[in-house]
Coordinates of C-alpha atoms in Angstrom, one line a residue:
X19 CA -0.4 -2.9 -2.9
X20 CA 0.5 -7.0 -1.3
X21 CA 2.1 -9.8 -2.7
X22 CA 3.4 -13.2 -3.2
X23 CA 4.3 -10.5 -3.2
X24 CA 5.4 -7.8 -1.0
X25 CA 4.1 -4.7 -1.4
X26 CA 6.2 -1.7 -0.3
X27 CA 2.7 -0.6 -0.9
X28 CA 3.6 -2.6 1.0
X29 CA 3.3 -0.3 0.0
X30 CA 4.4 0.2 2.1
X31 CA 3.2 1.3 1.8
X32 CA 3.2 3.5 -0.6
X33 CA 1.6 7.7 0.7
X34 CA 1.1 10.7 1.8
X35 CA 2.2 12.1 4.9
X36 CA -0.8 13.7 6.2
X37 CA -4.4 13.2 6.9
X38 CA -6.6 11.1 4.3
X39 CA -10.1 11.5 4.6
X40 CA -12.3 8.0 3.4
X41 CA -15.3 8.8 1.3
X42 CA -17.3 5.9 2.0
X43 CA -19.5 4.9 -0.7
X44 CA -22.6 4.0 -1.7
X45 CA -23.8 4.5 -5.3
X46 CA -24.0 1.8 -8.0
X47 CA -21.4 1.0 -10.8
X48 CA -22.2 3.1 -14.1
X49 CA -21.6 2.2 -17.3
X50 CA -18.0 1.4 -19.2
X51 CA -16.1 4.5 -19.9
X52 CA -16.5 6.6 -22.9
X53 CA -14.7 5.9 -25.9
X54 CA -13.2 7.4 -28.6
X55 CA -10.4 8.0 -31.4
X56 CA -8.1 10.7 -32.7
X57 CA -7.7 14.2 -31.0
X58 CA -9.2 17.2 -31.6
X59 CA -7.4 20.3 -31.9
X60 CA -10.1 22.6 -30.2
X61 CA -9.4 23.9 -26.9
X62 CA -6.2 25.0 -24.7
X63 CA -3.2 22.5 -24.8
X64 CA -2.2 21.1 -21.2
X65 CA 1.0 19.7 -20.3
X66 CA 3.0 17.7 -23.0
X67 CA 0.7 19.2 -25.4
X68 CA -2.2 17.3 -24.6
X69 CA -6.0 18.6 -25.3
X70 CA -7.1 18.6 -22.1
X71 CA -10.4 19.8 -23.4
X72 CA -10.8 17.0 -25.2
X73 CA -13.0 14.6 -22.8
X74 CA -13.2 11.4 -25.2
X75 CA -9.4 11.5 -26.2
X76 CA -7.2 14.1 -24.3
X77 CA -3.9 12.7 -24.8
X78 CA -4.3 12.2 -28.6
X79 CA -4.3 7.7 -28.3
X80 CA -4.1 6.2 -31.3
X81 CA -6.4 3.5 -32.2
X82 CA -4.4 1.4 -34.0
X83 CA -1.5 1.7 -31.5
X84 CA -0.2 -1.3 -29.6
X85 CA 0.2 -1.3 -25.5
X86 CA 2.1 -2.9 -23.0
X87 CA 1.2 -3.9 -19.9
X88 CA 3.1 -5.2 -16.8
X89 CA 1.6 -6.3 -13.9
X90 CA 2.8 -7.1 -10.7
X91 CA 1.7 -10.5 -9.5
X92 CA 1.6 -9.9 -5.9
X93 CA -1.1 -10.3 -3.1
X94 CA -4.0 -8.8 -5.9
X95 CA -3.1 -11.2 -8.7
X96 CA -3.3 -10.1 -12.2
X97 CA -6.8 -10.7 -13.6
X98 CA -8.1 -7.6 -12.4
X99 CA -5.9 -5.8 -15.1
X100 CA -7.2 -8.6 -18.0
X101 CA -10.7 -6.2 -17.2
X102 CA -9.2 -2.9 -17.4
X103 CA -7.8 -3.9 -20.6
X104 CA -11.2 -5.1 -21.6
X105 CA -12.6 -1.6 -21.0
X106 CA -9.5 0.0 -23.3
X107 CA -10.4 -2.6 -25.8
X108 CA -13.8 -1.2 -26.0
X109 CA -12.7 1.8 -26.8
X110 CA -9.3 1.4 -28.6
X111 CA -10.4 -2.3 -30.6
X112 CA -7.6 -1.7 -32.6
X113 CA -5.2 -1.9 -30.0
X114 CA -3.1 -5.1 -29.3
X115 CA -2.5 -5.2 -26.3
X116 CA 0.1 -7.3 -24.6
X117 CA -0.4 -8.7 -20.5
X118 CA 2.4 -9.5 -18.7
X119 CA 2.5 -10.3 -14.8
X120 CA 5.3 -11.2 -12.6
X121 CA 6.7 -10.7 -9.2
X122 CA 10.3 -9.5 -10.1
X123 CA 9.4 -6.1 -11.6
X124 CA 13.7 -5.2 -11.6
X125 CA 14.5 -8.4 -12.7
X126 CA 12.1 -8.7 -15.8
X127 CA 12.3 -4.5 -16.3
X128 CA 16.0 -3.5 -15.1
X129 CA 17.2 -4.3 -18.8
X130 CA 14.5 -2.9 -20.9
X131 CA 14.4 0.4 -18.9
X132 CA 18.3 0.5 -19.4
X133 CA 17.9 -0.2 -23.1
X134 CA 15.3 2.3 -23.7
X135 CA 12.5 -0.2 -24.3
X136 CA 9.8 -0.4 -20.9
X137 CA 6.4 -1.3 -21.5
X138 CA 3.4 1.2 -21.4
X139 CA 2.2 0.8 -18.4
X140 CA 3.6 -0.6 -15.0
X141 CA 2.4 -1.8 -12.0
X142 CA 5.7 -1.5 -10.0
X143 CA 5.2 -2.4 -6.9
X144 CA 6.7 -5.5 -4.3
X145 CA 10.0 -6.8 -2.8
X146 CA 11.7 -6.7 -6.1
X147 CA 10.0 -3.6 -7.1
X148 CA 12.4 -0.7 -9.2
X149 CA 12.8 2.1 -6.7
X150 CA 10.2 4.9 -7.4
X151 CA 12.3 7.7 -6.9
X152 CA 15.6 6.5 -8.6
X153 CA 13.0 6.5 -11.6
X154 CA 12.5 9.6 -11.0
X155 CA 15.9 11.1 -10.6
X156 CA 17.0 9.3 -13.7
X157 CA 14.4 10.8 -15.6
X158 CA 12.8 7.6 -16.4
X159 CA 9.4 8.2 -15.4
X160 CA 6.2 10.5 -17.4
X161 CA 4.9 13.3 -15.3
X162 CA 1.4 12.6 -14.5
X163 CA -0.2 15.7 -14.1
X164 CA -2.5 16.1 -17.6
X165 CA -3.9 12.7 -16.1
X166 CA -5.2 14.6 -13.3
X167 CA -6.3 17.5 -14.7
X168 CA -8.0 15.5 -17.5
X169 CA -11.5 15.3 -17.5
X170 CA -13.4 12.6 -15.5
X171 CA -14.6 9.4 -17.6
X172 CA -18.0 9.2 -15.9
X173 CA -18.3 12.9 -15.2
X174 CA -16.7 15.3 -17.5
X175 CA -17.8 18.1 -15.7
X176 CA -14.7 16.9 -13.2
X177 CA -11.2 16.7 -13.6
X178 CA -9.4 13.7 -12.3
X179 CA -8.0 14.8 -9.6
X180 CA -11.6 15.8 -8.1
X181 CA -12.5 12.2 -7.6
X182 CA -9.5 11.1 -5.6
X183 CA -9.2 9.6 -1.9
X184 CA -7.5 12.6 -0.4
X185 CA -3.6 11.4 0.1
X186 CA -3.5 10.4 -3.3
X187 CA -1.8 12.6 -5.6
X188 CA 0.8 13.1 -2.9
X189 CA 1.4 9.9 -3.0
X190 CA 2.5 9.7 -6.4
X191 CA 4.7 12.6 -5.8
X192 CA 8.2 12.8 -6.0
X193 CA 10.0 15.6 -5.2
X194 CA 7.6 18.6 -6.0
X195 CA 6.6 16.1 -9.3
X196 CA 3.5 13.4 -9.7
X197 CA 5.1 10.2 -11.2
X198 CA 2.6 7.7 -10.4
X199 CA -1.4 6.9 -10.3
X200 CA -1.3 5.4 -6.0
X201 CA -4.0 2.9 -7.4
X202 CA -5.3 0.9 -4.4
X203 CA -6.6 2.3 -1.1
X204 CA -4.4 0.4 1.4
X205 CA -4.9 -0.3 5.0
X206 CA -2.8 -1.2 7.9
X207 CA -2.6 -2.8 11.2
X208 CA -3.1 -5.6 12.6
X209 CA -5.2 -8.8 12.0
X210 CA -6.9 -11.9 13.3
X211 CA -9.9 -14.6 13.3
X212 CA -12.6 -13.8 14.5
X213 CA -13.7 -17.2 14.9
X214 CA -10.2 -17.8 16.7
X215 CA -11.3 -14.9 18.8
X216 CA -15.1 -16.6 19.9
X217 CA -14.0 -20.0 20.0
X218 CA -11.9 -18.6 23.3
X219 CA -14.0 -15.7 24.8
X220 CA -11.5 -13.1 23.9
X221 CA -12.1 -9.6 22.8
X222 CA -10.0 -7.4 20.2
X223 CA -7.7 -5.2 22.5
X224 CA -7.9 -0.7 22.2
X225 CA -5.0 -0.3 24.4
X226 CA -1.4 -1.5 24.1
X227 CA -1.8 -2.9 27.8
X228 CA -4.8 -5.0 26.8
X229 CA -2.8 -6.2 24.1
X230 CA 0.1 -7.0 26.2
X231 CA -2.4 -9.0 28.9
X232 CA -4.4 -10.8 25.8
X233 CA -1.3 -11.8 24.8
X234 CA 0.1 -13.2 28.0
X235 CA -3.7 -15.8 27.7
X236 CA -3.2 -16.2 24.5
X237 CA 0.5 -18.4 25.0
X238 CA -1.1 -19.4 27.8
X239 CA -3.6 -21.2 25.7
X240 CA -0.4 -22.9 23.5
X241 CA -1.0 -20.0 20.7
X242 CA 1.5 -17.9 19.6
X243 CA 0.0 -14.0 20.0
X244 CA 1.6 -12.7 17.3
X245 CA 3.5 -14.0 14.0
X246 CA 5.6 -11.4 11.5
X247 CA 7.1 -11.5 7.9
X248 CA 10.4 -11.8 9.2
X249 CA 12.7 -12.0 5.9
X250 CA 10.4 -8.7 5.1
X251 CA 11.0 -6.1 7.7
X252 CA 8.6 -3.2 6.9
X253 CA 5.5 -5.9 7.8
X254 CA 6.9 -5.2 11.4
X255 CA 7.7 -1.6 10.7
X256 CA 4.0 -1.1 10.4
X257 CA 4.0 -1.7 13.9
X258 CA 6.5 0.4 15.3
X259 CA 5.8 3.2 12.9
X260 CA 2.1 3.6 13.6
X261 CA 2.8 3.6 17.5
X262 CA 5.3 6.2 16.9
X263 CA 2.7 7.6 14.6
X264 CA 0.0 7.6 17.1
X265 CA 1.9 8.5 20.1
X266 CA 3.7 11.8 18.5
X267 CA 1.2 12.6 15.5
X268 CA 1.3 14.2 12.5
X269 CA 4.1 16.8 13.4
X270 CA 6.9 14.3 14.4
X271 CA 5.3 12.0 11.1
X272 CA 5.9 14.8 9.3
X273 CA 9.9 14.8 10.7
X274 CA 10.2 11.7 10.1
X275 CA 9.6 11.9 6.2
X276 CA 11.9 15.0 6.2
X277 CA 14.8 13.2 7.2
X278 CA 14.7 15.2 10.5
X279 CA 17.4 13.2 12.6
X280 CA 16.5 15.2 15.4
X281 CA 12.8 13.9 15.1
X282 CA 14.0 10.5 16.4
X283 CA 15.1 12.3 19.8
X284 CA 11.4 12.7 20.7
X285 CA 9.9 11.0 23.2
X286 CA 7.4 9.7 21.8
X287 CA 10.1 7.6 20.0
X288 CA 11.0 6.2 22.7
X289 CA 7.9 5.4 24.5
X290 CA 6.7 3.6 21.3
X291 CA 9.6 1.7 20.9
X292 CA 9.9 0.3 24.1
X293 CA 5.9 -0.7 24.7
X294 CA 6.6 -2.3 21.2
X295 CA 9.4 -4.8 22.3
X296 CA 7.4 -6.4 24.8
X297 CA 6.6 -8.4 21.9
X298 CA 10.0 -9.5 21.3
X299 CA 11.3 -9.7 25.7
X300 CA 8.1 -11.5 26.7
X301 CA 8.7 -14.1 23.6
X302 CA 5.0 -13.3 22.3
X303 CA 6.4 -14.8 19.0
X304 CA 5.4 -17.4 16.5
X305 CA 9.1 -19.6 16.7
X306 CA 10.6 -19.2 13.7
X307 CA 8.3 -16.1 12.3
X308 CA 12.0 -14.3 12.2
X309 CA 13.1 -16.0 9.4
X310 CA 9.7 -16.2 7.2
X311 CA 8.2 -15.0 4.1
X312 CA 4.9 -13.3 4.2
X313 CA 3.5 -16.3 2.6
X314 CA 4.9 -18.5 5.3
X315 CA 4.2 -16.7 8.3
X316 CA 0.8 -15.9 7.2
X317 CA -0.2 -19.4 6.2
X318 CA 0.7 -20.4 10.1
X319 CA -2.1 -17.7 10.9
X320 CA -4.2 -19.3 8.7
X321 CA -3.6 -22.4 10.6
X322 CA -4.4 -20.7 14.0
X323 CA -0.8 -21.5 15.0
X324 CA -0.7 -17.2 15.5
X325 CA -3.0 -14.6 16.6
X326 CA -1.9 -11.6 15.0
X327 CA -0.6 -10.4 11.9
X328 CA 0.6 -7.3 10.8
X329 CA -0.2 -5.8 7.1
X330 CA -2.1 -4.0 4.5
X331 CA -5.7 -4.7 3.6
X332 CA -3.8 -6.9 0.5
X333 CA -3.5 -9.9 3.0
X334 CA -7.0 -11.2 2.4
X335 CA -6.9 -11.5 -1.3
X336 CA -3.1 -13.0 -1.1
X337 CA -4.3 -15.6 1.3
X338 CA -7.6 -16.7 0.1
X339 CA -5.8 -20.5 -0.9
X340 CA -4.9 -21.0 2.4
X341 CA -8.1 -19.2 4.6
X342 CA -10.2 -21.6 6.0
X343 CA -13.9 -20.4 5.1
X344 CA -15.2 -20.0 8.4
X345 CA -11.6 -18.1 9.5
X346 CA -13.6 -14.8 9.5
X347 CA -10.3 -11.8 9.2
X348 CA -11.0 -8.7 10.9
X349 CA -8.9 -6.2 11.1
X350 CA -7.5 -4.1 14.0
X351 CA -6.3 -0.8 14.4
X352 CA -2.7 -0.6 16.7
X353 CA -3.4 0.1 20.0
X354 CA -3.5 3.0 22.4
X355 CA -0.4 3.6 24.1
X356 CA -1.2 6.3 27.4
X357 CA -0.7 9.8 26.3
X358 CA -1.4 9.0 22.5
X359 CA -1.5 12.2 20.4
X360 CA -3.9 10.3 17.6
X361 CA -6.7 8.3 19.2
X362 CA -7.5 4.1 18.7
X363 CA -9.5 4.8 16.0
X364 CA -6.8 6.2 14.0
X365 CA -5.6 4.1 11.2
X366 CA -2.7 4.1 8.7
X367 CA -4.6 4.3 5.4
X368 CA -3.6 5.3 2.1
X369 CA -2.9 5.2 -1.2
X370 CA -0.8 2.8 -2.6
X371 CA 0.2 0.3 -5.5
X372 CA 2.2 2.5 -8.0
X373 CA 1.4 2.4 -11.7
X374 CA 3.7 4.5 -13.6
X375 CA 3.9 5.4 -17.5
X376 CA 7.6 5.0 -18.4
X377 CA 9.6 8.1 -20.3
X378 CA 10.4 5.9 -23.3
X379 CA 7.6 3.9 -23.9
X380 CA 6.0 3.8 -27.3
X381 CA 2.6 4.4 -26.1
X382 CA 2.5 7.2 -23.6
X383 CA -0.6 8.4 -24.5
X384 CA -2.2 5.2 -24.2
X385 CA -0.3 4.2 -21.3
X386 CA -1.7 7.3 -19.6
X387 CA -5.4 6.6 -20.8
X388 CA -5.1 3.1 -19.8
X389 CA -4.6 5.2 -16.2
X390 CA -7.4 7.3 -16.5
X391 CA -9.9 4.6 -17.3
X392 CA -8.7 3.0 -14.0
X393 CA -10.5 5.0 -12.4
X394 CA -14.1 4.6 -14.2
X395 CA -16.6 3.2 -11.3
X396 CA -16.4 0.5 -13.7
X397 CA -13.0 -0.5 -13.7
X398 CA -12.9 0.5 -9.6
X399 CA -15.7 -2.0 -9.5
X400 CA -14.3 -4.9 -11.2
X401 CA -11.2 -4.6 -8.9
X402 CA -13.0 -4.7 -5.6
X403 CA -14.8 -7.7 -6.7
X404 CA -11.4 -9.5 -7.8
X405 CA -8.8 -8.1 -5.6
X406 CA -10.9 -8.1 -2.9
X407 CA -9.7 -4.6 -2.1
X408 CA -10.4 -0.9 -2.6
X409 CA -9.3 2.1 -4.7
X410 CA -8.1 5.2 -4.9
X411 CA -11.5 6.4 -6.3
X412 CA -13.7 8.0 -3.8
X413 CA -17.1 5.8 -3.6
X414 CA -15.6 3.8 -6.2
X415 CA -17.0 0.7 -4.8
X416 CA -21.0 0.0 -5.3
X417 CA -23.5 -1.4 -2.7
X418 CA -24.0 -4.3 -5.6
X419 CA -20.5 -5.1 -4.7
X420 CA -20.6 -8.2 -2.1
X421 CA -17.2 -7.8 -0.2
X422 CA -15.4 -10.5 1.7
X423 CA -14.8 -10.5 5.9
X424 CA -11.5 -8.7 6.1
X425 CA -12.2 -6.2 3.5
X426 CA -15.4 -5.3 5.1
X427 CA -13.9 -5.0 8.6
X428 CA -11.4 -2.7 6.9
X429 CA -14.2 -0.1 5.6
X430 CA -15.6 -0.2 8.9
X431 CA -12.6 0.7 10.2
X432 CA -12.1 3.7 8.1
X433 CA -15.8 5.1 8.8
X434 CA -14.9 5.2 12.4
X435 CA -11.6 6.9 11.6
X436 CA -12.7 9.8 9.9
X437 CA -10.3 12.0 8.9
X438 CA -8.0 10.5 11.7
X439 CA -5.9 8.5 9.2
X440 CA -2.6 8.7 8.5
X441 CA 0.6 7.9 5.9
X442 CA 4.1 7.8 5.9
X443 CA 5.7 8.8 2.2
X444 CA 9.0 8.1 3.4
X445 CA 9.4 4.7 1.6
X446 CA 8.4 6.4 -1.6
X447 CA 11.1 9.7 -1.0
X448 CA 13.9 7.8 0.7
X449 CA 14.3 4.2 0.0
X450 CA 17.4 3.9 1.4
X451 CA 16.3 5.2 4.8
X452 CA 13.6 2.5 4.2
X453 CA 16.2 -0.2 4.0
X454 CA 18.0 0.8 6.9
X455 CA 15.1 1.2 9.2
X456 CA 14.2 -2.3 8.1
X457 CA 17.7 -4.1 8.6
X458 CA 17.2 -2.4 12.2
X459 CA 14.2 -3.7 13.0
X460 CA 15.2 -7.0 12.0
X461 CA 18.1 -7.4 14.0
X462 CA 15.3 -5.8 16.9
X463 CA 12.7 -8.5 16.6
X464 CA 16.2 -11.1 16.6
X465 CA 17.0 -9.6 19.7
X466 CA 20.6 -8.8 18.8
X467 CA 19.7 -5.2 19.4
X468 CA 17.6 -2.7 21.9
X469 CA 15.3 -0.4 21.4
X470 CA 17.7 2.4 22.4
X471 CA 20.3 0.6 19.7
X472 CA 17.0 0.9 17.0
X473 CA 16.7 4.5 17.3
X474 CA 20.3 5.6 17.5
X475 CA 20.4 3.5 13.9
X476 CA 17.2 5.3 12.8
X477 CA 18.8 8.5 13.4
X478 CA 22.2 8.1 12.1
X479 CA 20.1 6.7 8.8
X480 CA 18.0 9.3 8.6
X481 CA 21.0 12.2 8.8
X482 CA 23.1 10.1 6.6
X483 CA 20.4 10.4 4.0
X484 CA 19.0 13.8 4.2
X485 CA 22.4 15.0 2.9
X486 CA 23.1 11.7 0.8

């Protein structure tokens, strides 16, 4: 979203190609969602028949109806869905409803999705997440349109989709098609201690040469500047991508999630690419961060044995066991590379964390409530406060809402970039171009391959799979 977890959303991060604009908020929690049985038959059907008109019940939930519930047990935990299912409760009370959370969404799902049997609602998301847009193609997933154009729980006046983080419904789309609710607004870049930082006079780098020269005092101090989640290449990725990002903009982004081989023969490529693996030819590394988990490498953070991290805005809540209390996170945009078509401010931001509402499963119409009551300042509330994160809900987080150091820094962050954020959907739409980019820049950061070798892979990946 981030995980014990990996989060594609980890999302990879899980988005929209294209410019998000944050809607910083203010404005206090209101009350739980509206409830309500049965559906009434007044007013125009939407799609799958639903009464769209219908603000308490618009997908026809039954009361006495069970649903199912699967969590992914990553980098937000699960407790934060044991309150959404509170708020359903309120107003389905004859509902059993069944939690489940685990962090092998395939292995615990595979099966029951091949024997016609998934649960109501998914979060699928992480390392062993099932592939969003094999879903799709085998017609496994429900289209989630009526959710959108469903009326809003705290304003009916609204649809859905009017109270969305820009970025988000294409997000959840798949080929022309929406197929999931991108629950969690997701940032990425990198990150470090602040304390780390005072305790040795040093000052957050804006330019990819300041980073390179705080990096040369920081081994010099007998730190490592930067650790990675090595057995998880797209950590890294985040990187590389975002420099590309920022040093070709939106246009070449845009190429890139097309499966444009030709994008790859930009410049800009290149130039990122290169500035990148100073990391790797100046040994700026944490020794052994190659062959990590996230939970490894990032504990050695924790333990000031790195500087910086790369990852989503997840990495706070996942390693709140092993944070020292003073630590102080703070997050940091990549920097500026000369000639940068996107400026330091610019952030990759999004949303991510997929929740989808299988074809086949018994409660669709719940499943897809259960969705829209996500989304209540309520429910967006109770997730800031336990995930230690934020939504997909535009000012879905009150000022009552007391949020922790690296969260903070992160909405800081995204007031300064404006509507200079950005998202690659290309994990989402091409997962096999994800995993090839990723076994390349693992064998990059190893050093059994060059920057030129990276992109001549990227390329051959990306024309590979634009016909595949």
């Amino acid at each position: 979203m981030g995980s014990a977890t990996e989060y594609n959303r980890r999302d990879i991060f899980k988005r929209a190609a294209g410019i998000a604009v944050l809607a910083a908020g203010g404005g206090s929690l209101l009350a739980a969602c509206a409830g309500g049985t049965g559906s009434s038959d007044k007013g125009s059907k939407g799609a799958g028949g639903f009464n769209l008109s219908d603000a308490k019940n618009p997908f026809g939930v039954k009361d006495g109806e069970g649903l199912e519930v699967f969590i992914f047990d990553g980098g937000y935990g699960n407790e934060y869905a044991k309150a959404f299912e509170a708020i359903y409760a309120k107003s389905y009370p004859g509902a059993k409803i069944n939690h489940q959370a685990d962090k092998d969404v395939t292995g615990k799902l595979q099966p029951r999705f091949n024997a016609g049997s998934p649960p109501d609602v998914i979060d699928d998301s992480g390392a062993k997440q099932i592939k969003l847009d094999v879903l799709a193609d085998s017609n496994q997933l429900t289209e989630l349109t009526p959710l959108l154009d469903a009326p809003y729980l705290d304003d009916p006046s609204k649809k859905v989709r009017d109270v969305l983080m820009p970025g988000t419904v294409e997000s959840g789309t798949i080929k022309g098609k929406v197929y999931n609710l991108s629950y969690v607004y997701t940032v990425f870049g990198f990150w470090y201690s602040n304390k780390l930082f005072k305790d040795h006079g040093w000052t957050a780098p804006k330019t990819w040469a300041e980073f390179i020269d705080l990096c040369g005092k920081i081994k010099a101090a007998g730190i490592a500047p930067v650790a990675h989640q090595g057995k998880y290449p797209y950590y890294i990725n985040v990187v590389m991508m975002d420099m590309i990002a920022k040093q070709g903009g939106l246009d070449l982004m845009k190429r890139i999630d097309s499966l444009d081989a030709t994008a790859w023969d930009d410049p800009a490529v290149k130039t990122a690419v290169e500035a990148f693996y100073q990391i790797v030819s100046k040994d700026f590394l944490l020794p052994g961060t190659n062959g990590m988990t996230h939970t490894e490498s990032q504990t050695a953070w924790n333990q000031y044995k790195a500087a910086f991290i790369p990852s989503g805005s997840w990495l706070e809540n996942e390693q709140l066991a092993t944070t020292p209390a003073d630590f102080d996170m703070a997050f940091l945009p990549m920097p500026s590379l000369t000639g940068d078509k996107l400026p330091f401010e610019a952030i990759r931001a999004g949303a991510g964390e997929p929740f989808i509402v299988p074809a086949k499963a018994k409660n669709v119409a719940g499943g897809i409530e259960f969705l829209r009551m996500m989304l209540t300042k309520e429910a967006s509330g109770k997730f800031a406060q336990t995930a230690n994160s934020l939504t997909c809900l535009k000012d879905g987080v009150g000022p009552e809402v007391k949020l922790k150091p690296g969260t903070a820094s992160t909405v800081v962050a995204l007031k300064a970039a404006g509507a200079n954020t950005f998202n690659f959907q290309y994990p989402n739409t091409a997962s096999k171009f994800d995993e090839d980019l990723q076994n390349a820049s693992g064998e990059l950061m190893a050093a059994r391959i060059d920057p030129a070798e990276w992109i001549k892979r990227a390329k051959e990946s990306a024309a590979k799979n634009k016909t595949a």
